[in-house]
Tab-separated table of C-alpha atoms in Angstrom:
chain	number	residue	atom	x	y	z
A	1	MET	CA	103.966	63.969	145.938
A	2	GLN	CA	102.633	66.634	144.219
A	3	ALA	CA	98.306	66.599	144.120
A	4	ALA	CA	97.757	66.937	140.331
A	5	PRO	CA	96.669	70.798	139.500
A	6	VAL	CA	92.631	71.256	139.384
A	7	ARG	CA	91.020	73.043	136.404
A	8	ALA	CA	88.044	75.121	137.024
A	9	THR	CA	86.186	75.625	134.147
A	10	ALA	CA	82.703	76.539	134.513
A	11	ILE	CA	79.363	74.198	132.885
A	12	PRO	CA	78.232	76.111	130.657
A	13	SER	CA	74.256	76.737	131.804
A	14	PHE	CA	71.489	75.539	129.749
A	15	THR	CA	70.548	79.158	128.700
A	16	ASP	CA	74.051	79.826	127.478
A	17	ALA	CA	74.095	76.252	125.315
A	18	LEU	CA	71.015	77.415	123.593
A	19	ARG	CA	72.695	80.910	123.078
A	20	ALA	CA	75.152	79.048	121.358
A	21	VAL	CA	72.918	77.044	118.885
A	22	GLU	CA	70.734	80.053	117.943
A	23	SER	CA	74.402	81.192	117.192
A	24	LEU	CA	75.231	78.676	114.711
A	25	LEU	CA	71.616	78.634	113.502
A	26	MET	CA	70.363	82.371	113.172
A	27	SER	CA	71.957	85.532	111.725
A	28	SER	CA	72.532	87.915	114.013
A	29	GLY	CA	69.681	90.208	112.374
A	30	GLN	CA	67.401	87.092	112.910
A	31	ARG	CA	69.019	86.703	116.131
A	32	THR	CA	67.671	90.699	117.152
A	33	ALA	CA	64.465	90.371	115.921
A	34	ARG	CA	63.636	87.813	117.618
A	35	ARG	CA	65.068	89.130	121.220
A	36	ASN	CA	63.423	92.560	120.682
A	37	ALA	CA	60.403	90.472	120.328
A	38	TRP	CA	60.484	88.840	122.939
A	39	THR	CA	61.039	92.285	124.835
A	40	SER	CA	57.904	93.089	123.276
A	41	VAL	CA	56.044	90.562	124.889
A	42	LEU	CA	57.566	91.141	128.572
A	43	GLU	CA	56.733	94.845	127.736
A	44	ASP	CA	53.112	93.542	127.567
A	45	ARG	CA	52.753	91.242	129.809
A	46	ARG	CA	53.534	93.987	132.443
A	47	ARG	CA	52.026	96.404	131.053
A	48	ALA	CA	48.328	93.713	131.105
A	49	LYS	CA	49.713	93.430	134.996
A	50	ASP	CA	49.817	96.592	135.717
A	51	ARG	CA	46.506	97.362	134.007
A	52	PHE	CA	44.571	94.462	135.852
A	53	GLU	CA	45.835	95.705	138.566
A	54	ALA	CA	44.486	99.232	138.249
A	55	GLN	CA	41.216	97.923	137.106
A	56	ARG	CA	41.125	96.221	140.883
A	57	VAL	CA	42.525	99.187	143.048
A	58	LEU	CA	39.207	100.662	140.302
A	59	ASP	CA	37.020	98.365	141.301
A	60	GLN	CA	38.179	98.218	145.886
A	61	THR	CA	36.918	102.018	145.454
A	62	THR	CA	33.799	101.905	143.544
A	63	THR	CA	32.704	99.380	145.517
A	64	VAL	CA	33.554	101.457	148.925
A	65	ARG	CA	31.421	104.129	148.359
A	66	PRO	CA	27.463	103.899	149.204
């Protein structure tokens, strides 16, 4: 008796499913604009975090000295 062949099909992730829906609903220009906007948001968050950290370091150095 021979075993049935096993099919290994990957279950798409939630992100993959969202991208598939996005590609159906949006033109490529809209997708590019949305991704560029999200990249800008992430970059702004990174800069804000860096500014906050720099301010914290400056505050520590000014309060340590007499």
